[in-house]
Amino acid sequence: MRTNTSFVRLNASDLEHLLMTMERALEVQTRAQFFLWAQGALQGFIAHESLWCAHGDIERMQLRVECFSNGLTSERVDALVTDRADGLLPRLVDDWLRGGRIPRLLSSEGGDQVGRRQLISDLKHCGFNHVAVHGVREMQGSYGSFFVFAGMDHLPSERDAYLLELLMPHMHLALHRMRMREASGSAVDLAPVTLLSKREIQVLHWVKNGKTNMEIGQILGISPPTVKNHLQKVMRKLNVNNRAQAVGKSATLRLMAHSDLN
C-alpha cells in the first residue's frame, strides 16, 4: 500500500492532541513511562495491539527489540516477529528500506501489495490483519530506530502514514532516552517504586508462578482477601482486566526485580 500524505489535514482537536502527545513524549525517561505514553497518548492517534521497537544499526540488521503490548503477547508470536534469521521484523525493515524509508502500510484487505503477499500472509497468521511501520529517516550507526504497529483496529490509511511521519522523531528520542537510562542502571530501580509497591510485586510474582490467592496468602503470611485487594490495585495501576494481562504488562515493564521479592 503506497502512501501519499499531500492532502491529509488535521482538525483543531487533532492538532491539540498532537501537541499533547509530543509534550508527553518529552517526559519519557524510563520503560514504564514509555509504555504508558505508547498505550495512552500515542494509542489515541495510532490504535494498535502491540508495538515492537527495534534499535541499533538498521542497515546491517544488528537490532535489539522491545515489545510494548496492551495484552499478553504469546512467546510464539514474539519469536515469529523477532527471529533474527527470518522473523517478521527484519523482513518488515527490509521492505521499508526497499520502499524508500517512508511509512509502510500493510493489510490483508487489499491495496498495493505486489511482492508483499507472503509477508502479509505471515502477519495475518500471527493475528495481525493491519500493520503500519516506520523508522527514522537519518540512521547513524547504532542510533537507528524502527517501529512496528501491529494489530491496528482499522485499515491503515494516508492519515496513519502522515501521523507516523510527524511522530517519528519523538518516538525515536523517547526510545533513545529510555535505552540510555537503562544503560546507566537507574531505570530498573525506578520502575517498581513508580508503579507498584513491594508487596504488590511479591503478589504478582506468585501469580506469575501459578499460585492461587489462598496459596499466595500462605506464602506471604496474609489473608486471601488481602491478596485479592493487592491484585485489584495492581490491575488498576496497570490498566488491565485480569491476572494474565497484569503478568504480561509487568514483564514488559520489568517490574519484578529480584530485590523486591524477598
mmCIF file of C-alpha atoms in Angstrom:
data_model
loop_
_atom_site.group_PDB
_atom_site.id
_atom_site.type_symbol
_atom_site.label_atom_id
_atom_site.label_comp_id
_atom_site.label_asym_id
_atom_site.label_seq_id
_atom_site.Cartn_x
_atom_site.Cartn_y
_atom_site.Cartn_z
ATOM 1 C CA MET A 1 0.000 0.000 0.000
ATOM 2 C CA ARG A 2 1.737 3.182 -1.151
ATOM 3 C CA THR A 3 1.270 6.411 0.763
ATOM 4 C CA ASN A 4 0.533 9.951 -0.353
ATOM 5 C CA THR A 5 0.144 12.348 2.557
ATOM 6 C CA SER A 6 -0.091 15.542 0.496
ATOM 7 C CA PHE A 7 -3.817 16.014 1.129
ATOM 8 C CA VAL A 8 -4.055 14.921 4.771
ATOM 9 C CA ARG A 9 -5.408 17.651 7.029
ATOM 10 C CA LEU A 10 -5.751 17.622 10.821
ATOM 11 C CA ASN A 11 -8.585 19.461 12.556
ATOM 12 C CA ALA A 12 -8.218 21.652 15.649
ATOM 13 C CA SER A 13 -8.886 18.748 18.026
ATOM 14 C CA ASP A 14 -6.273 16.609 16.259
ATOM 15 C CA LEU A 15 -3.696 19.381 16.495
ATOM 16 C CA GLU A 16 -4.345 19.833 20.215
ATOM 17 C CA HIS A 17 -3.982 16.089 20.792
ATOM 18 C CA LEU A 18 -0.830 16.027 18.657
ATOM 19 C CA LEU A 19 0.772 18.789 20.716
ATOM 20 C CA MET A 20 -0.106 16.995 23.948
ATOM 21 C CA THR A 21 1.350 13.725 22.597
ATOM 22 C CA MET A 22 4.600 15.451 21.657
ATOM 23 C CA GLU A 23 4.838 17.203 25.023
ATOM 24 C CA ARG A 24 4.257 13.931 26.888
ATOM 25 C CA ALA A 25 6.995 12.292 24.808
ATOM 26 C CA LEU A 26 9.492 14.779 26.235
ATOM 27 C CA GLU A 27 8.753 13.432 29.721
ATOM 28 C CA VAL A 28 9.646 9.826 28.837
ATOM 29 C CA GLN A 29 12.767 8.622 30.630
ATOM 30 C CA THR A 30 12.003 5.096 31.821
ATOM 31 C CA ARG A 31 10.487 1.925 30.396
ATOM 32 C CA ALA A 32 7.343 2.426 32.462
ATOM 33 C CA GLN A 33 6.941 5.971 31.157
ATOM 34 C CA PHE A 34 7.466 4.848 27.558
ATOM 35 C CA PHE A 35 4.862 2.121 27.985
ATOM 36 C CA LEU A 36 2.296 4.496 29.486
ATOM 37 C CA TRP A 37 2.931 7.061 26.738
ATOM 38 C CA ALA A 38 2.655 4.457 23.966
ATOM 39 C CA GLN A 39 -0.534 2.986 25.410
ATOM 40 C CA GLY A 40 -2.003 6.394 26.217
ATOM 41 C CA ALA A 41 -1.342 9.472 24.103
ATOM 42 C CA LEU A 42 0.219 7.575 21.188
ATOM 43 C CA GLN A 43 -2.530 4.938 21.223
ATOM 44 C CA GLY A 44 -5.054 7.724 20.762
ATOM 45 C CA PHE A 45 -3.544 8.512 17.358
ATOM 46 C CA ILE A 46 -2.427 5.092 16.127
ATOM 47 C CA ALA A 47 -4.563 2.440 17.807
ATOM 48 C CA HIS A 48 -2.706 -0.864 17.953
ATOM 49 C CA GLU A 49 -2.486 -4.111 19.892
ATOM 50 C CA SER A 50 1.294 -4.494 20.033
ATOM 51 C CA LEU A 51 4.212 -2.167 19.372
ATOM 52 C CA TRP A 52 7.628 -3.622 18.556
ATOM 53 C CA CYS A 53 10.503 -1.130 18.807
ATOM 54 C CA ALA A 54 13.857 -2.024 17.254
ATOM 55 C CA HIS A 55 17.007 -0.018 17.809
ATOM 56 C CA GLY A 56 20.531 -0.434 16.557
ATOM 57 C CA ASP A 57 22.301 -0.498 13.196
ATOM 58 C CA ILE A 58 19.295 -0.849 10.905
ATOM 59 C CA GLU A 59 21.269 -1.052 7.662
ATOM 60 C CA ARG A 60 23.160 -4.113 8.963
ATOM 61 C CA MET A 61 20.126 -5.566 10.760
ATOM 62 C CA GLN A 62 22.003 -5.519 14.076
ATOM 63 C CA LEU A 63 18.988 -4.761 16.244
ATOM 64 C CA ARG A 64 17.693 -5.106 19.762
ATOM 65 C CA VAL A 65 13.926 -5.375 20.023
ATOM 66 C CA GLU A 66 11.452 -4.293 22.688
ATOM 67 C CA CYS A 67 7.748 -5.176 22.753
ATOM 68 C CA PHE A 68 5.083 -2.988 24.347
ATOM 69 C CA SER A 69 1.656 -4.619 24.245
ATOM 70 C CA ASN A 70 -1.731 -3.810 25.763
ATOM 71 C CA GLY A 71 -2.285 -7.530 26.288
ATOM 72 C CA LEU A 72 -0.259 -10.682 26.802
ATOM 73 C CA THR A 73 1.801 -11.373 23.648
ATOM 74 C CA SER A 74 2.479 -15.089 23.313
ATOM 75 C CA GLU A 75 6.057 -16.337 23.176
ATOM 76 C CA ARG A 76 5.270 -17.969 19.814
ATOM 77 C CA VAL A 77 4.164 -14.700 18.213
ATOM 78 C CA ASP A 78 7.057 -12.768 19.723
ATOM 79 C CA ALA A 79 9.511 -15.347 18.353
ATOM 80 C CA LEU A 80 7.903 -15.203 14.879
ATOM 81 C CA VAL A 81 8.262 -11.431 14.874
ATOM 82 C CA THR A 82 11.753 -11.036 16.315
ATOM 83 C CA ASP A 83 13.697 -14.048 14.996
ATOM 84 C CA ARG A 84 16.939 -12.642 13.550
ATOM 85 C CA ALA A 85 17.138 -15.113 10.693
ATOM 86 C CA ASP A 86 13.708 -14.939 9.078
ATOM 87 C CA GLY A 87 11.462 -13.144 11.572
ATOM 88 C CA LEU A 88 8.754 -10.727 10.502
ATOM 89 C CA LEU A 89 10.509 -7.676 11.914
ATOM 90 C CA PRO A 90 13.704 -7.960 9.813
ATOM 91 C CA ARG A 91 11.531 -8.622 6.758
ATOM 92 C CA LEU A 92 9.497 -5.512 7.543
ATOM 93 C CA VAL A 93 12.696 -3.491 7.915
ATOM 94 C CA ASP A 94 13.879 -4.768 4.535
ATOM 95 C CA ASP A 95 10.514 -3.874 2.966
ATOM 96 C CA TRP A 96 10.763 -0.392 4.487
ATOM 97 C CA LEU A 97 14.301 0.132 3.204
ATOM 98 C CA ARG A 98 13.372 -1.047 -0.290
ATOM 99 C CA GLY A 99 10.264 1.148 -0.241
ATOM 100 C CA GLY A 100 12.241 4.351 0.260
ATOM 101 C CA ARG A 101 12.176 4.650 4.061
ATOM 102 C CA ILE A 102 8.669 6.057 4.136
ATOM 103 C CA PRO A 103 5.794 4.762 6.292
ATOM 104 C CA ARG A 104 4.706 1.352 5.048
ATOM 105 C CA LEU A 105 1.103 0.197 5.482
ATOM 106 C CA LEU A 106 0.193 -3.481 5.205
ATOM 107 C CA SER A 107 -3.254 -5.023 5.262
ATOM 108 C CA SER A 108 -4.857 -8.348 4.458
ATOM 109 C CA GLU A 109 -7.794 -6.416 2.996
ATOM 110 C CA GLY A 110 -6.091 -5.316 -0.209
ATOM 111 C CA GLY A 111 -4.282 -2.311 -1.586
ATOM 112 C CA ASP A 112 -0.962 -2.182 -3.421
ATOM 113 C CA GLN A 113 0.581 -5.393 -2.059
ATOM 114 C CA VAL A 114 2.652 -6.536 -5.041
ATOM 115 C CA GLY A 115 5.637 -8.542 -3.833
ATOM 116 C CA ARG A 116 4.416 -8.460 -0.242
ATOM 117 C CA ARG A 117 1.682 -11.087 -0.207
ATOM 118 C CA GLN A 118 3.717 -13.676 1.703
ATOM 119 C CA LEU A 119 4.730 -11.100 4.297
ATOM 120 C CA ILE A 120 1.103 -10.033 4.754
ATOM 121 C CA SER A 121 0.010 -13.669 4.960
ATOM 122 C CA ASP A 122 2.574 -14.353 7.684
ATOM 123 C CA LEU A 123 1.452 -11.271 9.614
ATOM 124 C CA LYS A 124 -2.143 -12.476 9.391
ATOM 125 C CA HIS A 125 -1.020 -15.886 10.653
ATOM 126 C CA CYS A 126 0.151 -14.071 13.810
ATOM 127 C CA GLY A 127 -3.264 -12.422 14.135
ATOM 128 C CA PHE A 128 -2.308 -9.055 12.640
ATOM 129 C CA ASN A 129 -4.549 -8.000 9.747
ATOM 130 C CA HIS A 130 -3.462 -4.349 9.754
ATOM 131 C CA VAL A 131 0.120 -3.196 10.343
ATOM 132 C CA ALA A 132 1.960 0.112 9.962
ATOM 133 C CA VAL A 133 5.741 0.524 10.181
ATOM 134 C CA HIS A 134 8.224 3.369 10.044
ATOM 135 C CA GLY A 135 11.700 4.290 11.220
ATOM 136 C CA VAL A 136 13.989 7.271 11.499
ATOM 137 C CA ARG A 137 14.981 8.970 8.240
ATOM 138 C CA GLU A 138 18.615 9.538 9.239
ATOM 139 C CA MET A 139 20.324 6.442 10.597
ATOM 140 C CA GLN A 140 23.733 6.909 12.202
ATOM 141 C CA GLY A 141 25.415 3.734 13.392
ATOM 142 C CA SER A 142 23.729 2.345 16.478
ATOM 143 C CA TYR A 143 21.177 5.140 16.806
ATOM 144 C CA GLY A 144 18.569 3.979 14.296
ATOM 145 C CA SER A 145 15.029 3.130 15.355
ATOM 146 C CA PHE A 146 12.239 1.141 13.725
ATOM 147 C CA PHE A 147 8.665 0.722 14.942
ATOM 148 C CA VAL A 148 6.008 -1.873 14.099
ATOM 149 C CA PHE A 149 2.397 -1.064 14.996
ATOM 150 C CA ALA A 150 0.683 -4.453 14.804
ATOM 151 C CA GLY A 151 -2.959 -5.320 15.298
ATOM 152 C CA MET A 152 -4.340 -1.930 14.311
ATOM 153 C CA ASP A 153 -8.115 -1.696 14.698
ATOM 154 C CA HIS A 154 -8.701 -0.270 11.206
ATOM 155 C CA LEU A 155 -7.419 -0.407 7.659
ATOM 156 C CA PRO A 156 -4.292 1.827 7.721
ATOM 157 C CA SER A 157 -4.603 4.951 5.603
ATOM 158 C CA GLU A 158 -2.702 8.011 4.412
ATOM 159 C CA ARG A 159 -3.652 9.669 7.693
ATOM 160 C CA ASP A 160 -1.767 6.986 9.648
ATOM 161 C CA ALA A 161 1.264 7.437 7.400
ATOM 162 C CA TYR A 162 1.178 11.190 7.941
ATOM 163 C CA LEU A 163 0.935 10.807 11.721
ATOM 164 C CA LEU A 164 3.863 8.390 11.700
ATOM 165 C CA GLU A 165 5.935 10.988 9.851
ATOM 166 C CA LEU A 166 5.034 13.659 12.413
ATOM 167 C CA LEU A 167 5.551 11.483 15.487
ATOM 168 C CA MET A 168 8.623 9.518 14.419
ATOM 169 C CA PRO A 169 11.253 11.958 15.793
ATOM 170 C CA HIS A 170 9.503 11.940 19.177
ATOM 171 C CA MET A 171 9.208 8.143 19.234
ATOM 172 C CA HIS A 172 12.875 7.771 18.308
ATOM 173 C CA LEU A 173 14.097 10.186 21.009
ATOM 174 C CA ALA A 174 11.807 8.752 23.692
ATOM 175 C CA LEU A 175 13.090 5.241 22.958
ATOM 176 C CA HIS A 176 16.689 6.500 22.928
ATOM 177 C CA ARG A 177 16.283 8.218 26.330
ATOM 178 C CA MET A 178 14.774 5.033 27.766
ATOM 179 C CA ARG A 179 17.719 2.970 26.476
ATOM 180 C CA MET A 180 20.273 5.430 27.855
ATOM 181 C CA ARG A 181 18.551 5.451 31.258
ATOM 182 C CA GLU A 182 18.557 1.668 31.382
ATOM 183 C CA ALA A 183 22.186 1.531 30.260
ATOM 184 C CA SER A 184 23.070 3.726 33.236
ATOM 185 C CA GLY A 185 21.428 1.179 35.541
ATOM 186 C CA SER A 186 18.878 3.541 37.093
ATOM 187 C CA ALA A 187 15.625 2.694 35.272
ATOM 188 C CA VAL A 188 15.239 -0.792 36.773
ATOM 189 C CA ASP A 189 15.401 0.713 40.266
ATOM 190 C CA LEU A 190 12.890 3.450 39.481
ATOM 191 C CA ALA A 191 10.130 1.483 37.741
ATOM 192 C CA PRO A 192 8.907 -0.686 40.675
ATOM 193 C CA VAL A 193 8.817 2.319 43.012
ATOM 194 C CA THR A 194 6.946 4.377 40.429
ATOM 195 C CA LEU A 195 4.176 1.864 39.718
ATOM 196 C CA LEU A 196 3.875 -0.956 42.262
ATOM 197 C CA SER A 197 4.629 -1.396 45.943
ATOM 198 C CA LYS A 198 6.995 -4.113 47.149
ATOM 199 C CA ARG A 199 4.059 -6.218 48.416
ATOM 200 C CA GLU A 200 2.185 -5.841 45.111
ATOM 201 C CA ILE A 201 5.258 -7.033 43.234
ATOM 202 C CA GLN A 202 5.554 -10.038 45.568
ATOM 203 C CA VAL A 203 1.902 -10.963 44.992
ATOM 204 C CA LEU A 204 2.293 -10.575 41.225
ATOM 205 C CA HIS A 205 5.403 -12.761 41.285
ATOM 206 C CA TRP A 206 3.442 -15.662 42.790
ATOM 207 C CA VAL A 207 0.537 -15.086 40.385
ATOM 208 C CA LYS A 208 3.077 -15.485 37.577
ATOM 209 C CA ASN A 209 4.082 -18.806 39.125
ATOM 210 C CA GLY A 210 0.502 -20.093 39.036
ATOM 211 C CA LYS A 211 -0.382 -19.755 42.708
ATOM 212 C CA THR A 212 -3.954 -19.175 43.898
ATOM 213 C CA ASN A 213 -4.911 -16.346 46.246
ATOM 214 C CA MET A 214 -5.021 -18.810 49.147
ATOM 215 C CA GLU A 215 -1.573 -20.197 48.324
ATOM 216 C CA ILE A 216 -0.121 -16.691 47.941
ATOM 217 C CA GLY A 217 -1.618 -15.726 51.299
ATOM 218 C CA GLN A 218 0.027 -18.724 52.964
ATOM 219 C CA ILE A 219 3.401 -17.922 51.379
ATOM 220 C CA LEU A 220 3.334 -14.227 52.324
ATOM 221 C CA GLY A 221 1.558 -14.608 55.652
ATOM 222 C CA ILE A 222 -1.512 -12.574 54.659
ATOM 223 C CA SER A 223 -5.183 -13.423 54.157
ATOM 224 C CA PRO A 224 -6.688 -14.348 50.743
ATOM 225 C CA PRO A 225 -8.915 -11.204 50.766
ATOM 226 C CA THR A 226 -5.773 -9.102 51.277
ATOM 227 C CA VAL A 227 -4.150 -10.851 48.313
ATOM 228 C CA LYS A 228 -7.260 -10.075 46.250
ATOM 229 C CA ASN A 229 -7.100 -6.403 47.271
ATOM 230 C CA HIS A 230 -3.444 -6.194 46.227
ATOM 231 C CA LEU A 231 -4.273 -7.745 42.851
ATOM 232 C CA GLN A 232 -7.131 -5.326 42.275
ATOM 233 C CA LYS A 233 -4.772 -2.406 42.954
ATOM 234 C CA VAL A 234 -2.198 -3.887 40.562
ATOM 235 C CA MET A 235 -4.771 -4.241 37.796
ATOM 236 C CA ARG A 236 -5.967 -0.657 38.277
ATOM 237 C CA LYS A 237 -2.403 0.706 38.189
ATOM 238 C CA LEU A 238 -1.521 -1.281 35.066
ATOM 239 C CA ASN A 239 -4.919 -0.654 33.439
ATOM 240 C CA VAL A 240 -5.618 -4.335 32.770
ATOM 241 C CA ASN A 241 -8.647 -6.568 33.243
ATOM 242 C CA ASN A 242 -7.248 -9.858 34.521
ATOM 243 C CA ARG A 243 -4.314 -11.644 36.132
ATOM 244 C CA ALA A 244 -2.756 -12.804 32.857
ATOM 245 C CA GLN A 245 -2.679 -9.269 31.455
ATOM 246 C CA ALA A 246 -1.154 -7.995 34.699
ATOM 247 C CA VAL A 247 1.646 -10.553 34.455
ATOM 248 C CA GLY A 248 2.199 -9.672 30.802
ATOM 249 C CA LYS A 249 2.480 -5.945 31.439
ATOM 250 C CA SER A 250 4.716 -6.424 34.459
ATOM 251 C CA ALA A 251 7.084 -8.430 32.252
ATOM 252 C CA THR A 252 7.064 -5.673 29.627
ATOM 253 C CA LEU A 253 7.864 -3.053 32.262
ATOM 254 C CA ARG A 254 10.370 -5.291 34.080
ATOM 255 C CA LEU A 255 8.653 -4.601 37.374
ATOM 256 C CA MET A 256 9.522 -7.782 39.233
ATOM 257 C CA ALA A 257 13.125 -7.068 40.228
ATOM 258 C CA HIS A 258 14.679 -9.864 42.323
ATOM 259 C CA SER A 259 15.476 -7.418 45.152
ATOM 260 C CA ASP A 260 11.739 -6.796 45.649
ATOM 261 C CA LEU A 261 10.767 -10.450 46.027
ATOM 262 C CA ASN A 262 12.392 -11.059 49.403
#
